[in-house]
XYZ file of C-alpha atoms in Angstrom:
529
model
C 8.724 -5.611 -19.134
C 8.626 -9.219 -20.466
C 5.786 -10.079 -22.812
C 3.064 -12.131 -21.237
C 0.144 -13.049 -23.634
C -1.905 -14.441 -20.703
C -1.829 -11.316 -18.657
C -4.889 -9.733 -17.068
C -7.165 -7.510 -18.847
C -6.378 -3.869 -19.388
C -6.814 -1.314 -16.650
C -7.031 2.357 -17.630
C -5.827 3.173 -14.218
C -2.808 0.751 -13.654
C -1.211 0.434 -10.344
C 1.563 3.012 -10.209
C 4.762 3.572 -8.315
C 5.875 7.191 -8.201
C 9.563 8.043 -8.378
C 10.036 11.461 -6.803
C 13.046 13.125 -8.501
C 15.341 15.173 -6.328
C 17.564 16.043 -9.316
C 19.158 12.665 -9.563
C 21.053 11.580 -12.563
C 19.293 8.116 -12.089
C 15.846 9.162 -11.507
C 14.840 7.590 -15.014
C 16.808 4.463 -14.351
C 14.898 3.891 -11.165
C 11.611 4.160 -13.121
C 13.055 1.624 -15.624
C 14.058 -0.825 -13.133
C 10.627 -0.701 -11.592
C 9.128 -1.319 -14.869
C 11.599 -4.233 -15.393
C 9.944 -5.677 -12.339
C 6.651 -5.687 -14.316
C 5.263 -2.800 -12.188
C 4.216 0.532 -13.750
C 6.136 3.595 -12.725
C 6.062 7.310 -13.275
C 8.552 10.063 -12.445
C 7.173 13.188 -10.679
C 9.117 16.346 -9.518
C 10.041 16.800 -5.721
C 8.397 20.110 -6.074
C 4.871 18.520 -6.615
C 2.650 18.928 -3.389
C 2.434 15.668 -1.545
C -1.414 15.897 -1.768
C -1.113 15.710 -5.633
C 1.150 12.710 -5.432
C -1.304 10.981 -3.177
C -4.248 11.869 -5.481
C -2.667 9.667 -7.957
C -3.344 6.731 -5.566
C 0.118 5.322 -5.901
C 0.714 1.820 -4.687
C 4.198 2.793 -3.491
C 6.528 5.824 -3.706
C 10.215 5.860 -4.250
C 12.480 8.825 -3.218
C 15.404 9.254 -5.518
C 18.882 10.324 -4.794
C 20.215 13.917 -5.561
C 22.990 16.301 -5.533
C 22.198 18.380 -2.413
C 22.974 18.024 1.212
C 19.766 17.641 3.390
C 21.250 20.536 5.401
C 22.027 22.863 2.500
C 20.077 26.051 2.201
C 17.436 25.547 -0.477
C 17.774 21.708 -0.634
C 14.594 19.914 -1.616
C 12.222 19.100 1.149
C 9.294 16.777 1.495
C 6.089 17.101 3.667
C 6.128 14.645 6.481
C 2.666 13.702 5.321
C 4.017 11.443 2.787
C 5.374 9.196 5.473
C 2.116 9.220 7.425
C -0.357 8.410 4.518
C -0.006 4.640 4.738
C 1.712 4.386 1.418
C 4.798 2.322 1.243
C 7.921 4.485 0.642
C 11.459 3.524 -0.271
C 14.219 6.125 0.073
C 17.486 5.873 -1.913
C 20.592 7.899 -1.053
C 19.301 11.609 -0.627
C 15.772 10.197 -0.303
C 17.013 7.877 2.408
C 18.593 10.760 4.337
C 15.479 13.042 3.818
C 13.335 10.251 5.423
C 15.835 9.887 8.252
C 15.879 13.553 9.060
C 12.243 14.093 8.564
C 11.284 11.197 10.940
C 13.845 12.224 13.780
C 16.915 10.299 12.692
C 20.330 11.891 12.526
C 22.365 12.670 9.438
C 25.474 14.622 9.724
C 28.595 15.622 7.877
C 31.269 13.461 9.639
C 33.605 13.053 6.709
C 32.135 9.545 5.885
C 32.225 10.049 2.103
C 31.811 7.203 -0.136
C 31.741 7.193 -3.891
C 31.677 4.223 -6.175
C 31.837 0.587 -5.321
C 31.605 -0.032 -1.554
C 31.433 -3.164 0.692
C 28.075 -3.423 2.449
C 27.582 -5.541 5.540
C 23.914 -6.798 5.994
C 22.997 -7.340 9.650
C 19.534 -8.570 9.163
C 19.611 -10.974 6.361
C 15.915 -12.040 6.907
C 14.631 -8.493 6.629
C 12.077 -7.431 4.046
C 14.654 -5.934 1.713
C 17.630 -8.295 2.246
C 15.879 -11.692 2.404
C 17.954 -14.261 0.389
C 20.883 -11.931 -0.266
C 24.479 -12.384 1.091
C 25.643 -10.882 4.263
C 28.578 -9.188 2.315
C 27.643 -7.394 -0.957
C 28.974 -4.643 -3.191
C 26.969 -1.498 -3.646
C 27.309 1.749 -5.407
C 27.660 4.793 -3.127
C 27.572 8.430 -3.923
C 27.182 10.552 -0.640
C 28.927 12.998 1.626
C 26.652 13.317 4.553
C 25.832 9.954 6.571
C 23.077 8.655 8.666
C 24.384 7.940 12.215
C 21.027 7.185 14.004
C 17.837 5.740 12.539
C 14.473 7.177 13.359
C 12.411 5.762 16.224
C 10.723 2.454 15.220
C 13.235 1.596 12.596
C 15.578 -1.325 12.418
C 18.982 -0.918 11.128
C 19.739 -3.739 8.646
C 22.994 -2.773 7.070
C 26.220 -0.704 7.431
C 29.638 0.015 5.962
C 33.036 0.516 7.343
C 32.305 4.280 7.644
C 28.546 4.438 7.786
C 26.756 2.795 10.695
C 23.264 3.206 9.188
C 23.429 2.288 5.579
C 19.899 0.779 5.385
C 16.786 0.693 7.746
C 13.383 -0.752 7.685
C 10.070 -0.060 9.451
C 7.555 -2.894 8.309
C 4.723 -1.546 10.554
C 4.637 1.673 8.616
C 6.037 0.087 5.386
C 9.039 2.585 5.216
C 12.263 1.557 3.806
C 15.694 3.082 2.860
C 19.186 2.468 1.692
C 22.073 4.930 1.554
C 23.224 3.546 -1.776
C 21.873 3.205 -5.300
C 20.224 -0.166 -5.907
C 19.065 0.922 -9.363
C 22.631 0.750 -10.934
C 24.114 -2.568 -12.013
C 27.333 -1.878 -9.883
C 24.957 -2.735 -6.902
C 25.175 -6.473 -7.246
C 21.938 -7.422 -5.640
C 20.036 -4.042 -6.319
C 17.308 -5.199 -8.480
C 16.631 -8.016 -6.049
C 16.371 -5.327 -3.221
C 14.089 -3.127 -5.324
C 11.811 -6.094 -6.171
C 11.672 -7.090 -2.465
C 10.522 -3.666 -1.727
C 7.727 -3.704 -4.495
C 6.609 -7.238 -3.777
C 7.192 -7.825 -0.146
C 7.212 -4.312 1.364
C 4.521 -2.831 -0.836
C 2.579 -5.918 -1.718
C 2.403 -5.095 -5.465
C 1.650 -7.925 -7.926
C 4.012 -7.868 -10.966
C 1.354 -7.712 -13.696
C 2.501 -4.753 -15.925
C 3.387 -6.330 -19.339
C 3.510 -5.560 -23.050
C 0.184 -7.329 -23.438
C -1.437 -5.050 -20.904
C 0.090 -1.927 -22.738
C -1.220 -3.023 -26.027
C -4.784 -3.802 -24.943
C -4.986 -0.648 -22.613
C -3.783 1.668 -25.431
C -6.135 0.106 -27.900
C -9.009 0.823 -25.572
C -7.841 4.357 -24.863
C -7.298 5.248 -28.489
C -10.704 3.924 -29.507
C -12.268 6.055 -26.757
C -10.074 9.158 -27.819
C -10.719 9.012 -31.546
C -14.326 7.684 -31.524
C -15.713 7.625 -35.176
C -13.302 10.293 -36.519
C -10.239 9.642 -38.493
C -6.489 10.000 -37.747
C -3.393 10.529 -39.583
C 0.053 9.380 -38.597
C 3.451 10.773 -39.750
C 5.569 7.765 -40.520
C 9.310 8.559 -40.271
C 10.413 5.006 -40.963
C 11.793 4.801 -37.343
C 10.680 2.381 -34.733
C 8.666 4.813 -32.630
C 6.316 6.058 -35.476
C 5.992 2.577 -36.767
C 4.902 1.067 -33.497
C 2.671 4.045 -32.710
C 0.982 3.580 -36.072
C 0.596 -0.144 -35.677
C -1.006 0.367 -32.306
C -3.475 2.935 -33.688
C -4.003 0.696 -36.731
C -5.048 -2.184 -34.437
C -7.287 0.192 -32.489
C -9.305 1.966 -35.364
C -8.253 0.139 -38.589
C -9.260 2.060 -41.766
C -9.911 5.248 -39.804
C -6.025 5.730 -39.901
C -4.141 6.920 -42.731
C -0.436 6.901 -42.520
C 1.453 9.921 -44.107
C 5.081 9.386 -45.057
C 6.722 12.839 -45.713
C 9.683 12.493 -48.034
C 11.476 15.517 -46.710
C 14.784 14.666 -48.198
C 16.373 14.256 -44.699
C 16.167 10.448 -44.628
C 19.056 8.039 -44.852
C 19.836 6.197 -47.984
C 17.100 3.703 -49.082
C 14.846 4.294 -46.148
C 11.907 5.809 -48.091
C 11.725 2.517 -50.134
C 11.900 0.545 -46.880
C 9.016 2.409 -45.398
C 6.838 1.924 -48.485
C 7.597 -1.758 -48.734
C 8.204 -3.342 -45.214
C 5.701 -1.395 -43.133
C 2.775 -1.544 -45.507
C 3.446 -5.300 -45.967
C 3.439 -5.856 -42.185
C 0.309 -3.866 -41.256
C -1.781 -3.303 -44.418
C -2.001 0.363 -43.430
C -3.238 2.988 -45.877
C -0.101 5.041 -46.798
C 0.002 8.398 -48.529
C 3.577 9.427 -49.731
C 4.138 13.164 -50.046
C 7.279 14.495 -51.843
C 8.224 17.655 -49.839
C 11.921 17.745 -50.400
C 12.087 21.019 -52.102
C 9.757 22.684 -49.513
C 12.054 21.499 -46.594
C 15.315 22.619 -48.185
C 13.869 25.974 -49.125
C 12.709 26.409 -45.399
C 16.151 25.374 -44.049
C 18.070 27.436 -46.413
C 20.688 29.723 -44.659
C 19.677 28.286 -41.114
C 22.662 26.779 -39.052
C 21.167 27.161 -35.444
C 20.256 23.613 -34.320
C 17.130 24.708 -32.395
C 15.934 26.732 -35.132
C 16.300 23.926 -37.494
C 14.342 21.599 -35.192
C 11.464 23.932 -35.006
C 11.411 24.521 -38.843
C 11.336 20.912 -39.420
C 8.451 20.473 -36.858
C 6.536 23.382 -38.389
C 6.825 22.148 -41.861
C 5.811 18.589 -40.973
C 2.619 19.972 -39.567
C 2.059 22.064 -42.634
C 2.430 19.044 -44.937
C 0.148 17.123 -42.691
C -2.498 19.816 -42.875
C -2.119 19.759 -46.602
C -2.355 15.921 -46.723
C -5.605 16.386 -44.439
C -7.142 18.590 -47.030
C -6.490 16.020 -49.714
C -7.778 13.107 -47.629
C -10.911 15.319 -46.655
C -11.754 15.219 -50.412
C -12.370 11.589 -50.017
C -15.691 10.307 -48.405
C -15.493 9.682 -44.687
C -15.449 11.310 -41.262
C -13.422 14.251 -40.221
C -9.600 13.846 -39.931
C -9.143 15.355 -36.363
C -6.110 13.411 -34.856
C -2.362 13.347 -35.456
C -0.578 10.234 -34.131
C 2.923 10.700 -32.929
C 5.700 8.392 -31.537
C 6.659 10.460 -28.551
C 8.442 8.506 -25.972
C 9.005 9.126 -22.300
C 12.626 10.310 -22.727
C 11.293 12.794 -25.176
C 8.917 14.142 -22.667
C 11.611 14.287 -19.861
C 14.291 15.926 -22.032
C 11.823 18.577 -23.114
C 10.944 19.522 -19.532
C 7.683 17.899 -19.334
C 8.395 14.870 -17.139
C 10.277 15.924 -14.059
C 10.101 19.597 -13.730
C 13.858 19.924 -14.779
C 15.250 22.306 -17.339
C 14.685 21.796 -20.987
C 17.745 20.064 -22.571
C 16.510 20.327 -26.123
C 13.282 20.807 -27.892
C 12.108 17.593 -29.402
C 10.447 17.155 -32.806
C 7.661 15.318 -31.242
C 7.273 17.459 -28.033
C 8.818 20.873 -28.195
C 9.027 21.624 -32.081
C 5.247 21.773 -32.758
C 3.739 25.215 -33.724
C 1.211 26.787 -31.347
C -1.428 26.775 -34.020
C -1.575 23.001 -34.519
C -5.091 22.017 -35.885
C -4.933 18.337 -34.732
C -5.505 16.727 -31.423
C -2.428 14.521 -30.593
C -2.674 10.818 -30.101
C 0.536 9.663 -28.393
C 0.187 6.077 -27.351
C 3.900 5.536 -26.564
C 4.276 8.724 -24.426
C 5.041 6.823 -21.269
C 7.325 4.129 -22.646
C 11.038 3.860 -22.984
C 12.626 2.824 -26.161
C 13.167 -1.003 -25.269
C 9.435 -1.207 -24.082
C 8.447 0.212 -27.555
C 10.416 -2.564 -29.200
C 8.667 -5.253 -27.012
C 5.275 -3.593 -27.884
C 6.243 -3.833 -31.614
C 7.047 -7.388 -31.224
C 3.686 -8.074 -29.352
C 1.941 -6.523 -32.404
C 3.801 -8.801 -34.812
C 6.002 -6.339 -36.600
C 8.999 -7.772 -38.238
C 12.567 -7.468 -36.663
C 13.602 -5.229 -39.748
C 11.406 -2.508 -38.218
C 11.248 -3.321 -34.466
C 15.169 -3.651 -34.014
C 16.065 -0.784 -36.299
C 18.535 1.664 -34.742
C 16.927 4.914 -33.438
C 16.727 7.821 -35.811
C 15.703 11.402 -34.817
C 12.469 12.791 -36.109
C 14.290 15.838 -37.724
C 16.410 13.232 -39.703
C 19.781 14.229 -41.157
C 18.927 17.807 -40.712
C 20.327 17.689 -37.097
C 23.233 15.501 -38.081
C 24.665 18.251 -40.359
C 26.437 20.869 -38.109
C 25.722 23.949 -40.247
C 23.445 24.791 -42.992
C 21.494 21.972 -44.638
C 21.757 21.795 -48.476
C 21.111 18.948 -50.972
C 24.819 18.433 -51.635
C 25.608 18.137 -47.989
C 22.680 15.690 -47.447
C 23.833 13.585 -50.295
C 27.432 13.547 -48.903
C 26.152 12.568 -45.443
C 23.819 9.808 -46.883
C 26.863 8.087 -48.535
C 28.946 8.296 -45.381
C 26.020 7.054 -43.244
C 25.296 3.977 -45.568
C 28.922 3.009 -45.493
C 29.024 2.963 -41.722
C 25.819 0.998 -41.542
C 26.985 -1.662 -44.006
C 30.139 -2.163 -42.200
C 28.454 -2.275 -38.716
C 26.033 -4.813 -40.044
C 28.771 -6.861 -41.698
C 30.584 -6.937 -38.409
C 27.495 -8.170 -36.543
C 27.374 -5.119 -34.207
C 23.884 -3.917 -34.964
C 22.457 -5.234 -31.574
C 25.517 -4.323 -29.575
C 25.342 -0.668 -30.651
C 22.308 1.269 -29.722
C 22.843 3.626 -32.415
C 25.689 5.192 -34.493
C 24.918 8.816 -35.630
C 27.080 9.761 -38.435
C 27.749 13.549 -38.318
C 28.913 16.013 -41.025
C 30.835 19.102 -39.688
C 29.694 21.100 -42.674
C 31.173 24.432 -41.450
C 34.512 22.842 -40.868
C 37.321 22.199 -43.290
C 40.471 20.224 -42.516
C 43.804 19.819 -44.278
C 44.378 16.530 -45.949
C 46.324 14.784 -48.686
C 44.441 12.786 -51.320
C 45.995 11.599 -54.602
C 49.319 13.352 -53.889
C 47.459 16.670 -53.496
C 46.534 18.987 -50.643
C 42.764 19.008 -49.992
C 40.460 20.931 -47.669
C 37.614 18.383 -46.970
C 34.970 17.979 -44.362
C 35.434 15.854 -41.222
C 32.861 13.028 -40.602
C 32.238 12.149 -36.979
C 31.317 8.636 -35.909
C 29.079 8.510 -32.675
C 28.666 4.830 -31.648
C 26.692 4.604 -28.391
C 25.401 1.741 -26.060
C 22.313 2.589 -24.131
C 19.208 1.005 -22.801
C 16.813 3.977 -23.299
C 18.692 6.993 -24.318
C 18.486 8.655 -20.964
C 22.155 7.868 -20.344
C 24.698 6.365 -22.849
C 28.246 5.463 -23.086
C 30.366 5.301 -26.365
C 30.763 1.803 -27.670
C 34.280 0.311 -27.711
C 34.146 -0.880 -31.395
C 36.961 -3.075 -32.860
C 39.694 -1.179 -34.508
C 39.495 -2.937 -37.598
C 35.934 -2.086 -38.167
C 36.646 1.507 -37.370
C 39.541 1.346 -39.862
C 37.484 -0.092 -42.630
C 34.679 2.523 -42.060
C 37.241 5.270 -42.190
C 39.077 4.098 -45.305
C 35.769 3.457 -47.228
C 34.382 6.889 -46.350
C 37.529 8.874 -47.184
C 38.013 6.891 -50.463
C 34.330 6.744 -51.605
C 32.751 9.941 -50.397
C 33.782 13.068 -52.203
C 34.983 16.156 -50.164
C 35.612 14.055 -46.971
C 39.261 13.734 -45.998
C 38.869 12.841 -42.181
C 36.807 10.500 -39.968
C 36.866 11.084 -36.244
C 35.490 9.084 -33.195
C 33.314 10.776 -30.619
C 34.183 9.033 -27.303
C 31.872 11.292 -24.916
C 29.395 9.596 -22.617
C 25.772 10.917 -21.946
C 25.938 12.955 -19.694
C 27.730 15.174 -20.296
C 27.110 15.055 -24.037
C 23.887 14.326 -25.723
C 23.658 11.333 -28.296
C 22.950 13.676 -31.150
C 25.301 16.618 -31.773
C 22.441 19.124 -32.435
């Protein structure tokens, strides 16, 4: 979503491409790739009735892949009406096979399994999808069943050594499909194919930009808040900072930002919030010292979900107290709470695709039922990199916009075990060392984030100062990602890892071991709790 200051005026109902999720691990990636083409996209579950999909007036529909066989009992199905509504449709992998079988083509289990990089032969290089791409290209396959005959009216445009119908097109009905995954980088011309569908097949103009987002959200915020006032919980992270800056642009002095010093922040971050953000925006900031309150509420609690919910609950209670104090000032009612909820937060909390809840999120699933505020969530449909672009559009400094992601519950979910002041102080020092060394090595942009985790309930044997010790292990979790929906562990230089390990074990009391987490997401999440 490149910035474009000259973009068109905001539209409260932007052109939308629906990504129908059939349980694919790449559904969110498809949505991102559409947005990278400057076209707005949303994910909907395959269980949504077609009538509801069409009621959203989509400019196009993309059918994702999925783990099922189209012939399996209980496999996701789709009403034929979606292909007869006149809306351009693009099927990928499972979505391609579903389109084929629904419209009278043939898909069978003939042993033509293909996984990973696969050579594709394009037989119709001048077609809508393949115009300007080479006759031989590498694509990413992941299928068991294969299409052996296209539906009537479709032109076969590509094949592989074992799959005779690897792509087909019907320009008259604006229906297109490919057996592979164009959304992944391993498909060498995948983004070009996707853009050909959007621009050529569906006739969509690429006008969705950061400028549009800012102007649209400013208008929506003004309409929602009216003449009342809002408060925003600043965490010091990118999400809450950009959300606050957007709301500040919309309603100015009607917004008061509340920074809750809950004692779960990293070293020096409270001072950074008070200095950098206020200087950049001129926002009204109220600082609340609630460290003792949070520690008391978390005492004796080790379960991660319980910790998240406690932290979310206490945040709201502190905001309510801040509201009472703000209400003593002259001015309109404080009726709104601004939150930096992102699209991955919504999806992972079960609110985006109809999938199972992975974890409750502080900005989504951790709020109490009796919340007294109406939520303002201007970033709810954005991915993290899009949020950074919006922050740049708003003129926020790089020190804020490019800061590594940090969870709303703070260090409370980076301590595996009970949260105590002593453990927080220990983790703060270890985290500060890791951040200092990553910055010194110039790795801040390469690494998406590097959670530093304290295994508080684990003791390991060590030798320090010629004596036997039983210290805590510290886990380094450096990951690379575009949007946190998927991630891979970062291959950091060994000398940097060695320096971090040496400094932590030498400088942080009660730590005698540093370990590296080399798990991708999936199967692991980025945070340990």
